[in-house]
Amino acid sequence: MGSLPKDCEHLLKNMVGDEIAMNPLDLGEFRRQEQMVVDFLVNYYKNVEKYPVLSQVEPGYLSKCLPSSAPEDEEPLEAILDDVHRYIVPGLTHWQSPTFFAYFQTNTSTAAILGEMLCAGFSVAGFNWVSSPAATELESLVMDWLGKMLDLPRPFLFSGNGGGVIEGNTTEAMICTLIAARERVLRRSGHDSITKLVVYGSDQTHCSFQKAARVVGIDPRNIRALKTTQSTLFGLSPDLLRKAIRLDIDGGLIPLYLCTTVGTTSVTAVDPLEPLCKVASEFGMWVHVDAAYAGSSCICPEYRKFLNGVEFADSFSFNAHKWLLTSLDCCCLWVKDPNALVKSLSTDPEYLKNEATESKQVVDYKDWQLSLSRRFRALKLWLVLRIYGVRNLRSHIRNDCRLAKLFEELVVKDGRFEVVFPRNFALVCFRIRPSAVTGMANGQAMEDEDREAWKLNEVNKLNARLLHAINASGRVFITHTEVGGIYVLRFAVGAILVRERHVIMAWTVVQEHANSLLSMSGSNTHA
């Protein structure tokens, strides 16, 4: 081999020098530093119960603790982890704390963390089959596994000509299915008809539905949030839906999409799927079933009844990252007609053309989602299903429901409180009952109706103060909702480390602050 020109030799020496100076994947350091991070997380989980579950920092705190610009030179991981402990951990609301009873939990687990490590380690971008065949095929396999665990109708499975995909979140699942529904209608009616499209949900449907509808171009005036009531347990009424659809048709509008919910965010209400789907089918609408929280429970035979009627829907999704021990992000979406997604979301640039795609024998998941690139999310779900197995996953869900039932029983035993909504899963909705607040509106010159409204407002404010006091203690974190004008405290069980003692302690905290508030208001404090 001949000698290189002098200018090339100079460039090569500089390149070699750069390689020696900077090795972003030093395997020896990787092993050492990985162990340091694992040890850090183990210690975090050992001590997580000691931290205030709701972060107590003030807005802007971190900019006062850390430099305003990135370091010019490298820093040792030891120093960085020390800063994580000193500055980052205090600014966390500890979602994995055993006294986190807010929102709906987003679980993780040993299996999920290991799966994330493998996903990050391989760092593949599995946008089409050829970009990493294993990423595509494992996702298809795992989605059929999970569909069978949920006893989904065969048309939702790849084995039944449907199929599943892992999206990032519920909003993405809704956007993708809304686009598929939109394009199916506009191909017939013309794209100028987009301003006439109408979508339907209830006033209990998650707010992500409204966001998704706006993103796909639905006129905000054509997004229906139909009223629910206590008489239907806050589920959407099929009769009300039919009336709304007919009214829109009479007004020259086009019914497009119905979003039903199994386990609403506020109170875990369940929409009656079968009659709603039958109404929607009369008008050729796409029906999506959102079971973001409650879907995980349906791997248990005793909870599968809540999905009765899903066979009449077009799509179904739930978040494995909420209750199935799989860390964010992992929203599982199934559709009966994958071609509806592909026709609406497919892109086919020359630089992505390949024989496998042209053969029509493979799945290219880039055409099932919003973005092109995608993470190997199936790895963590696969590890969760294999490391724990169906039996243990069912046991995990049943135990959370058992602990929620325990809390519910404690609420019922204290006559000052009431359970506001029947418990379906592992969420208890409760409040200080109006009768516990004596002497309200005495001496006030009011009509009976005004008196009741005034009293409801005062009870709502008292429960809001109770929530603030509980969360300010740092010992427990719960959240609230308002349904039918009633301010409700939500107690959601689902943290991976929660045990019976944590539930009992949480109830003790509730009682302590209720005693103080009721005493100050001169109300009845006897349990």
Coordinates of C-alpha atoms in Angstrom, one line a residue:
M1 CA 0.0 0.0 0.0
G2 CA 1.4 3.4 -1.0
S3 CA 2.1 6.2 1.5
L4 CA -0.6 8.8 2.2
P5 CA -0.1 12.4 1.1
K6 CA 1.2 14.6 4.0
D7 CA -2.0 16.5 4.4
C8 CA -4.0 13.3 4.7
E9 CA -1.5 11.9 7.3
H10 CA -2.0 15.1 9.3
L11 CA -5.8 14.7 9.2
L12 CA -5.6 11.0 10.1
K13 CA -3.4 11.8 13.1
N14 CA -5.9 14.3 14.4
M15 CA -8.8 11.9 13.9
V16 CA -7.0 9.1 15.8
G17 CA -6.2 11.6 18.5
D18 CA -9.9 12.6 18.8
E19 CA -10.9 8.9 19.1
I20 CA -8.5 8.3 21.9
A21 CA -9.6 11.5 23.8
M22 CA -13.3 10.8 23.5
N23 CA -14.8 7.3 23.7
P24 CA -18.6 7.7 24.4
L25 CA -19.0 4.0 24.8
D26 CA -16.1 2.8 26.9
L27 CA -17.2 -0.7 27.9
G28 CA -15.1 -0.7 31.1
E29 CA -16.6 2.6 32.2
F30 CA -20.0 1.5 31.2
R31 CA -19.9 -1.5 33.5
R32 CA -18.6 0.6 36.4
Q33 CA -21.0 3.5 36.0
E34 CA -24.0 1.3 35.3
Q35 CA -23.4 -0.4 38.7
M36 CA -23.2 3.1 40.3
V37 CA -26.5 4.1 38.8
V38 CA -28.2 0.8 39.9
D39 CA -26.9 1.2 43.4
F40 CA -28.2 4.8 43.4
L41 CA -31.7 3.6 42.4
V42 CA -31.7 0.8 44.9
N43 CA -30.9 3.2 47.7
Y44 CA -33.6 5.6 46.3
Y45 CA -36.2 2.9 46.5
K46 CA -35.1 1.9 50.0
N47 CA -35.6 5.4 51.2
V48 CA -38.4 6.7 49.0
E49 CA -40.9 6.3 51.8
K50 CA -38.9 8.9 53.9
Y51 CA -39.3 11.7 51.3
P52 CA -42.3 14.1 51.2
V53 CA -44.3 12.3 48.5
L54 CA -45.4 15.7 47.0
S55 CA -42.4 17.9 46.2
Q56 CA -42.1 20.8 48.6
V57 CA -39.8 23.0 46.4
E58 CA -40.7 26.5 45.1
P59 CA -41.0 27.4 41.4
G60 CA -37.5 28.2 39.9
Y61 CA -35.6 26.5 42.7
L62 CA -33.3 24.5 40.4
S63 CA -31.9 27.5 38.6
K64 CA -30.6 28.7 41.9
C65 CA -28.8 25.4 42.5
L66 CA -27.2 24.6 39.2
P67 CA -24.9 26.5 36.8
S68 CA -26.5 28.5 34.1
S69 CA -24.4 26.9 31.3
A70 CA -23.0 23.5 30.5
P71 CA -19.5 22.5 31.7
E72 CA -16.7 22.9 29.2
D73 CA -14.9 19.7 30.4
E74 CA -16.1 16.3 31.5
E75 CA -17.3 15.7 35.1
P76 CA -17.2 12.5 37.1
L77 CA -20.4 10.5 37.5
E78 CA -19.9 10.5 41.2
A79 CA -20.3 14.3 41.3
I80 CA -23.3 14.2 39.0
L81 CA -25.1 11.6 41.1
D82 CA -24.4 13.6 44.2
D83 CA -26.1 16.6 42.5
V84 CA -29.0 14.3 41.6
H85 CA -29.4 13.4 45.3
R86 CA -29.0 17.0 46.5
Y87 CA -31.0 18.9 43.9
I88 CA -33.1 16.6 41.7
V89 CA -34.6 14.2 44.2
P90 CA -36.1 17.0 46.4
G91 CA -37.8 18.4 43.3
L92 CA -39.4 15.1 42.5
T93 CA -43.0 14.2 43.3
H94 CA -42.3 10.5 44.1
W95 CA -44.7 8.6 41.9
Q96 CA -43.3 5.2 43.1
S97 CA -43.7 6.2 46.8
P98 CA -46.0 3.8 48.7
T99 CA -48.0 6.8 49.9
F100 CA -48.6 8.2 46.4
F101 CA -52.4 7.8 46.0
A102 CA -52.9 10.6 43.4
Y103 CA -54.1 10.7 39.8
F104 CA -53.6 7.1 38.5
Q105 CA -50.1 5.7 39.2
T106 CA -47.6 5.2 36.5
N107 CA -45.9 2.0 37.4
T108 CA -42.5 0.6 36.9
S109 CA -40.8 -2.6 38.0
T110 CA -37.6 -4.5 37.9
A111 CA -38.6 -6.1 34.6
A112 CA -39.6 -2.7 33.1
I113 CA -36.4 -1.0 34.1
L114 CA -34.3 -3.9 32.7
G115 CA -36.3 -3.7 29.5
E116 CA -35.6 0.0 29.3
M117 CA -31.9 -0.7 29.7
L118 CA -32.0 -3.1 26.8
C119 CA -34.0 -0.7 24.7
A120 CA -31.6 2.1 25.4
G121 CA -28.6 -0.1 24.9
F122 CA -29.7 -1.4 21.5
S123 CA -30.9 2.1 20.6
V124 CA -32.6 1.0 17.4
A125 CA -35.1 3.2 15.4
G126 CA -37.6 0.6 14.3
F127 CA -39.6 2.7 11.9
N128 CA -40.0 -0.1 9.3
W129 CA -39.4 -3.9 9.3
V130 CA -36.0 -3.8 7.6
S131 CA -34.7 -1.2 10.1
S132 CA -34.8 -3.9 12.8
P133 CA -37.0 -6.9 12.1
A134 CA -36.9 -8.1 15.7
A135 CA -38.3 -4.8 16.9
T136 CA -41.3 -5.1 14.6
E137 CA -42.0 -8.8 15.0
L138 CA -41.6 -8.8 18.8
E139 CA -44.1 -5.9 19.0
S140 CA -46.6 -7.7 16.8
L141 CA -46.2 -10.9 18.9
V142 CA -46.4 -9.1 22.3
M143 CA -49.5 -7.2 21.2
D144 CA -51.2 -10.5 20.3
W145 CA -50.1 -12.0 23.6
L146 CA -51.6 -9.1 25.5
G147 CA -54.8 -9.1 23.4
K148 CA -55.3 -12.7 24.3
M149 CA -54.8 -12.0 27.9
L150 CA -57.6 -9.4 27.7
D151 CA -59.7 -11.8 25.7
L152 CA -60.1 -9.3 22.9
P153 CA -62.2 -10.4 20.0
R154 CA -60.1 -12.1 17.3
P155 CA -60.6 -9.4 14.7
F156 CA -58.4 -7.1 16.9
L157 CA -55.5 -9.5 16.7
F158 CA -52.9 -10.0 13.9
S159 CA -54.1 -13.6 13.8
G160 CA -57.6 -12.3 13.0
N161 CA -56.4 -9.7 10.4
G162 CA -56.5 -6.8 12.9
G163 CA -53.4 -5.8 14.9
G164 CA -51.8 -3.9 17.7
V165 CA -49.2 -1.2 18.0
I166 CA -47.5 0.5 21.0
E167 CA -48.0 4.2 21.0
G168 CA -46.6 6.7 23.4
N169 CA -49.8 7.7 25.1
T170 CA -53.6 7.8 24.8
T171 CA -53.6 11.1 23.0
E172 CA -51.5 9.6 20.2
A173 CA -53.8 6.6 20.0
M174 CA -56.8 8.9 19.7
I175 CA -55.1 11.1 17.1
C176 CA -54.2 8.2 14.9
T177 CA -57.7 6.6 15.0
L178 CA -59.3 10.0 14.5
I179 CA -57.2 10.5 11.4
A180 CA -58.1 7.1 10.1
A181 CA -61.8 7.8 10.7
R182 CA -61.5 11.3 9.2
E183 CA -59.9 10.2 6.0
R184 CA -62.4 7.3 5.6
V185 CA -65.2 9.8 5.6
L186 CA -63.5 12.6 3.6
R187 CA -62.6 10.2 0.8
R188 CA -66.4 9.9 0.2
S189 CA -67.6 13.4 1.0
G190 CA -64.6 15.5 -0.1
H191 CA -62.0 17.2 2.0
D192 CA -64.0 20.4 2.0
S193 CA -66.4 18.6 4.4
I194 CA -63.9 18.7 7.3
T195 CA -65.7 21.6 8.9
K196 CA -68.8 19.5 9.1
L197 CA -67.3 16.6 11.0
V198 CA -68.5 16.0 14.5
V199 CA -67.0 13.9 17.3
Y200 CA -68.7 12.7 20.5
G201 CA -67.8 11.8 24.0
S202 CA -69.2 12.5 27.4
D203 CA -68.4 15.2 30.0
Q204 CA -66.4 12.5 31.7
T205 CA -64.2 11.6 28.7
H206 CA -60.6 12.4 29.2
C207 CA -59.5 15.9 28.1
S208 CA -57.0 14.3 25.8
F209 CA -59.9 13.6 23.5
Q210 CA -60.6 17.2 22.9
K211 CA -56.9 17.9 22.3
A212 CA -56.7 15.0 19.8
A213 CA -59.8 16.2 18.0
R214 CA -58.4 19.8 17.7
V215 CA -55.1 18.4 16.4
V216 CA -56.8 16.5 13.5
G217 CA -58.7 19.6 12.5
I218 CA -62.2 19.1 14.0
D219 CA -63.9 22.5 14.6
P220 CA -64.0 23.0 18.4
R221 CA -67.7 23.8 18.0
N222 CA -68.2 20.3 16.7
I223 CA -66.7 18.5 19.7
R224 CA -69.6 17.1 21.8
A225 CA -69.2 16.5 25.5
L226 CA -72.6 15.0 26.4
K227 CA -73.8 15.4 29.9
T228 CA -73.8 12.4 32.3
T229 CA -75.7 12.1 35.5
Q230 CA -75.7 10.1 38.7
S231 CA -78.7 8.2 37.4
T232 CA -76.5 6.5 34.8
L233 CA -73.5 6.3 37.2
F234 CA -71.9 9.0 35.0
G235 CA -71.8 6.7 32.0
L236 CA -72.8 8.0 28.6
S237 CA -76.5 7.5 27.7
P238 CA -77.1 5.8 24.3
D239 CA -80.4 7.7 24.0
L240 CA -78.7 11.0 24.6
L241 CA -76.1 10.1 22.0
R242 CA -78.7 9.3 19.4
K243 CA -80.6 12.5 20.0
A244 CA -77.3 14.5 19.7
I245 CA -76.4 12.8 16.5
R246 CA -79.8 13.3 14.9
L247 CA -79.7 16.9 15.9
D248 CA -76.3 17.4 14.2
I249 CA -77.5 15.6 11.0
D250 CA -80.5 17.8 10.9
G251 CA -78.1 20.7 11.1
G252 CA -76.1 19.5 8.0
L253 CA -73.2 18.0 10.0
I254 CA -71.5 14.7 9.6
P255 CA -71.1 12.3 12.6
L256 CA -67.6 10.9 12.6
Y257 CA -66.3 9.4 15.8
L258 CA -67.4 8.3 19.2
C259 CA -64.9 7.9 22.1
T260 CA -66.2 5.6 24.8
T261 CA -64.5 5.1 28.2
V262 CA -64.0 2.1 30.5
G263 CA -62.8 3.7 33.7
T264 CA -63.1 7.4 33.5
T265 CA -60.4 9.5 35.1
S266 CA -62.6 11.3 37.6
V267 CA -64.5 8.4 39.1
T268 CA -63.8 5.3 37.0
A269 CA -67.3 5.3 35.4
V270 CA -67.9 2.8 32.6
D271 CA -69.8 3.6 29.5
P272 CA -72.2 1.0 28.2
L273 CA -70.2 -0.2 25.2
E274 CA -72.6 -2.4 23.3
P275 CA -75.6 -0.1 23.1
L276 CA -73.4 2.9 22.4
C277 CA -71.6 1.0 19.6
K278 CA -75.0 0.0 18.1
V279 CA -76.1 3.7 18.0
A280 CA -72.8 4.7 16.4
S281 CA -73.1 1.9 13.8
E282 CA -76.5 3.3 12.6
F283 CA -74.6 6.4 11.4
G284 CA -71.4 4.7 10.2
M285 CA -69.2 6.2 12.9
W286 CA -65.8 5.0 14.1
V287 CA -66.0 3.9 17.8
H288 CA -62.9 4.0 20.0
V289 CA -62.8 2.4 23.4
D290 CA -60.4 4.2 25.8
A291 CA -59.5 2.1 28.8
A292 CA -56.3 3.9 29.7
Y293 CA -56.5 3.1 33.4
A294 CA -58.9 0.2 33.8
G295 CA -57.9 -1.9 30.8
S296 CA -55.1 -3.6 32.8
S297 CA -57.6 -5.0 35.3
C298 CA -59.4 -6.8 32.4
I299 CA -56.7 -9.4 32.3
C300 CA -58.6 -10.7 35.4
P301 CA -61.7 -12.7 34.5
E302 CA -63.8 -11.0 37.1
Y303 CA -63.1 -7.5 35.6
R304 CA -63.4 -8.6 31.9
K305 CA -67.1 -7.9 32.0
F306 CA -66.3 -4.2 31.8
L307 CA -65.2 -4.7 28.2
N308 CA -68.4 -6.4 27.1
G309 CA -69.4 -4.8 23.8
V310 CA -65.8 -4.1 22.7
E311 CA -66.4 -6.5 19.9
F312 CA -68.6 -3.8 18.2
A313 CA -65.9 -1.1 18.4
D314 CA -63.3 -0.2 15.7
S315 CA -60.3 0.4 18.1
F316 CA -59.3 -0.2 21.7
S317 CA -56.5 1.2 23.8
F318 CA -55.1 1.1 27.3
N319 CA -51.9 2.2 29.0
A320 CA -49.7 -0.6 30.3
H321 CA -47.7 2.1 31.9
K322 CA -50.5 2.8 34.3
W323 CA -51.2 -0.5 36.1
L324 CA -49.3 -3.3 34.3
L325 CA -45.9 -2.7 35.8
T326 CA -44.5 -1.3 32.6
S327 CA -42.8 2.1 32.8
L328 CA -43.7 5.1 30.6
D329 CA -44.4 5.2 27.8
C330 CA -46.5 2.2 26.7
C331 CA -50.0 2.8 25.3
C332 CA -51.3 -0.3 23.6
L333 CA -53.7 0.3 20.7
W334 CA -55.5 -2.4 18.7
V335 CA -57.5 -1.8 15.5
K336 CA -59.7 -4.1 13.5
D337 CA -58.7 -2.5 10.2
P338 CA -54.9 -1.7 10.1
N339 CA -55.3 -0.6 6.5
A340 CA -57.3 2.4 7.7
L341 CA -54.3 3.6 9.7
V342 CA -51.8 2.8 6.9
K343 CA -53.8 4.6 4.2
S344 CA -54.0 7.7 6.4
L345 CA -50.5 7.8 7.9
S346 CA -48.3 6.1 5.4
T347 CA -45.3 7.9 3.8
D348 CA -43.3 6.3 1.0
P349 CA -40.1 8.3 0.3
E350 CA -37.5 6.7 -2.0
Y351 CA -34.9 6.5 0.7
L352 CA -37.1 4.1 2.7
K353 CA -38.1 1.8 -0.2
N354 CA -37.0 -1.8 0.3
E355 CA -37.9 -5.3 -0.8
A356 CA -39.6 -6.4 2.4
T357 CA -42.0 -3.5 2.3
E358 CA -42.8 -4.0 -1.4
S359 CA -43.6 -7.6 -0.6
K360 CA -46.6 -6.6 1.6
Q361 CA -45.6 -9.4 3.9
V362 CA -44.3 -7.2 6.8
V363 CA -45.6 -4.5 9.2
D364 CA -44.0 -1.1 8.9
Y365 CA -45.0 0.5 12.2
K366 CA -44.1 4.0 11.0
D367 CA -47.4 3.9 9.2
W368 CA -49.3 3.1 12.4
Q369 CA -48.2 6.2 14.4
L370 CA -47.5 9.9 14.1
S371 CA -43.7 10.1 14.1
L372 CA -41.3 8.2 11.8
S373 CA -38.8 7.0 14.4
R374 CA -39.9 4.8 17.3
R375 CA -38.3 3.2 20.3
F376 CA -38.1 -0.6 20.9
R377 CA -40.9 -0.4 23.5
A378 CA -41.9 -4.0 23.0
L379 CA -38.8 -5.1 24.8
K380 CA -39.9 -3.9 28.2
L381 CA -43.4 -5.2 27.8
W382 CA -42.1 -8.5 26.7
L383 CA -39.8 -8.7 29.8
V384 CA -42.7 -7.7 32.1
L385 CA -45.0 -10.5 30.7
R386 CA -42.2 -13.1 30.8
I387 CA -40.6 -12.3 34.2
Y388 CA -43.9 -12.0 36.1
G389 CA -46.3 -14.1 34.0
V390 CA -50.0 -13.7 33.8
R391 CA -50.8 -15.2 37.2
N392 CA -48.6 -12.7 39.1
L393 CA -49.8 -9.7 37.1
R394 CA -53.4 -10.7 38.0
S395 CA -52.4 -11.0 41.6
H396 CA -50.8 -7.5 41.5
I397 CA -54.0 -6.0 40.3
R398 CA -56.2 -7.9 42.7
N399 CA -54.1 -6.8 45.6
D400 CA -54.4 -3.2 44.7
C401 CA -58.2 -3.6 44.5
R402 CA -58.2 -5.3 47.8
L403 CA -56.3 -2.4 49.4
A404 CA -58.7 0.0 47.8
K405 CA -61.6 -2.0 49.3
L406 CA -59.9 -1.7 52.7
F407 CA -59.7 2.1 52.4
E408 CA -63.3 2.2 51.3
E409 CA -64.3 0.2 54.4
L410 CA -62.4 2.6 56.7
V411 CA -64.3 5.5 55.1
V412 CA -67.7 3.9 55.6
K413 CA -67.0 3.2 59.3
D414 CA -66.5 6.9 59.9
G415 CA -70.0 8.5 59.8
R416 CA -68.6 11.9 59.0
F417 CA -67.5 10.6 55.6
E418 CA -69.2 9.1 52.6
V419 CA -68.1 7.2 49.5
V420 CA -69.5 9.3 46.7
F421 CA -69.2 6.9 43.8
P422 CA -69.3 3.1 43.7
R423 CA -65.8 1.6 43.5
N424 CA -65.2 -0.3 40.3
F425 CA -61.5 -0.9 40.5
A426 CA -58.8 0.5 42.8
L427 CA -60.1 4.1 43.1
V428 CA -62.1 5.3 46.1
C429 CA -64.0 8.6 45.7
F430 CA -65.0 10.1 49.1
R431 CA -65.6 13.3 51.0
I432 CA -66.7 14.8 54.3
R433 CA -70.5 14.4 54.1
P434 CA -72.7 17.5 54.5
S435 CA -74.4 16.1 57.6
A436 CA -71.0 16.2 59.4
V437 CA -71.0 20.0 59.1
T438 CA -73.6 21.1 61.5
G439 CA -75.2 24.6 61.9
M440 CA -74.6 25.6 58.3
A441 CA -76.7 28.4 57.0
N442 CA -78.4 28.9 60.4
G443 CA -79.8 32.4 60.7
Q444 CA -79.5 33.0 57.0
A445 CA -82.5 34.3 55.2
M446 CA -82.6 32.0 52.2
E447 CA -85.0 30.1 50.0
D448 CA -84.6 26.3 50.4
E449 CA -83.0 25.9 47.0
D450 CA -80.5 28.7 47.8
R451 CA -79.8 27.2 51.2
E452 CA -78.9 23.8 49.6
A453 CA -76.7 25.5 47.0
W454 CA -74.9 27.5 49.7
K455 CA -74.4 24.4 51.9
L456 CA -73.0 22.4 48.9
N457 CA -70.6 25.2 48.3
E458 CA -69.5 25.3 51.9
V459 CA -69.0 21.5 52.0
N460 CA -67.0 21.7 48.8
K461 CA -64.7 24.3 50.2
L462 CA -64.3 22.3 53.4
N463 CA -63.2 19.2 51.4
A464 CA -60.9 21.4 49.4
R465 CA -59.2 22.6 52.6
L466 CA -59.0 19.0 53.7
L467 CA -57.2 18.0 50.5
H468 CA -54.7 20.9 50.9
A469 CA -53.9 20.0 54.5
I470 CA -53.4 16.3 53.6
N471 CA -51.0 17.1 50.8
A472 CA -49.1 19.8 52.7
S473 CA -48.2 17.3 55.3
G474 CA -45.9 15.5 52.8
R475 CA -47.0 12.2 54.2
V476 CA -49.6 11.4 51.6
F477 CA -50.5 12.7 48.2
I478 CA -54.1 12.5 46.8
T479 CA -56.0 14.5 44.2
H480 CA -59.5 15.6 43.6
T481 CA -62.2 15.9 41.0
E482 CA -65.7 17.5 40.8
V483 CA -68.6 15.5 39.5
G484 CA -72.2 16.7 39.5
G485 CA -71.2 19.8 41.4
I486 CA -69.7 17.8 44.2
Y487 CA -66.0 18.2 45.2
V488 CA -64.6 14.7 45.6
L489 CA -61.3 13.4 47.0
R490 CA -59.8 10.6 44.9
F491 CA -57.8 7.9 46.6
A492 CA -56.1 5.7 44.0
V493 CA -54.2 2.6 45.0
G494 CA -51.5 1.4 42.6
A495 CA -48.0 2.3 43.7
I496 CA -45.6 -0.7 43.4
L497 CA -44.5 -0.5 47.0
V498 CA -47.9 0.1 48.7
R499 CA -48.8 -2.2 51.5
E500 CA -51.8 -2.4 53.9
R501 CA -50.0 -0.3 56.5
H502 CA -49.6 2.6 54.1
V503 CA -53.4 2.6 53.4
I504 CA -54.1 2.6 57.1
M505 CA -51.6 5.4 57.7
A506 CA -53.1 7.4 54.9
W507 CA -56.6 7.1 56.4
T508 CA -55.2 8.2 59.8
V509 CA -53.7 11.3 58.1
V510 CA -57.1 12.0 56.6
Q511 CA -58.9 11.7 59.9
E512 CA -56.3 13.8 61.8
H513 CA -56.8 16.8 59.4
A514 CA -60.6 16.3 59.3
N515 CA -60.7 16.4 63.1
S516 CA -58.8 19.7 63.0
L517 CA -61.0 21.3 60.3
L518 CA -64.3 20.2 61.7
S519 CA -63.3 21.3 65.1
M520 CA -62.4 24.8 63.8
S521 CA -65.8 25.0 62.0
G522 CA -67.6 24.0 65.2
S523 CA -69.0 20.9 63.5
N524 CA -69.6 17.4 64.6
T525 CA -66.3 15.6 65.1
H526 CA -67.6 12.3 66.3
A527 CA -66.8 9.3 64.1

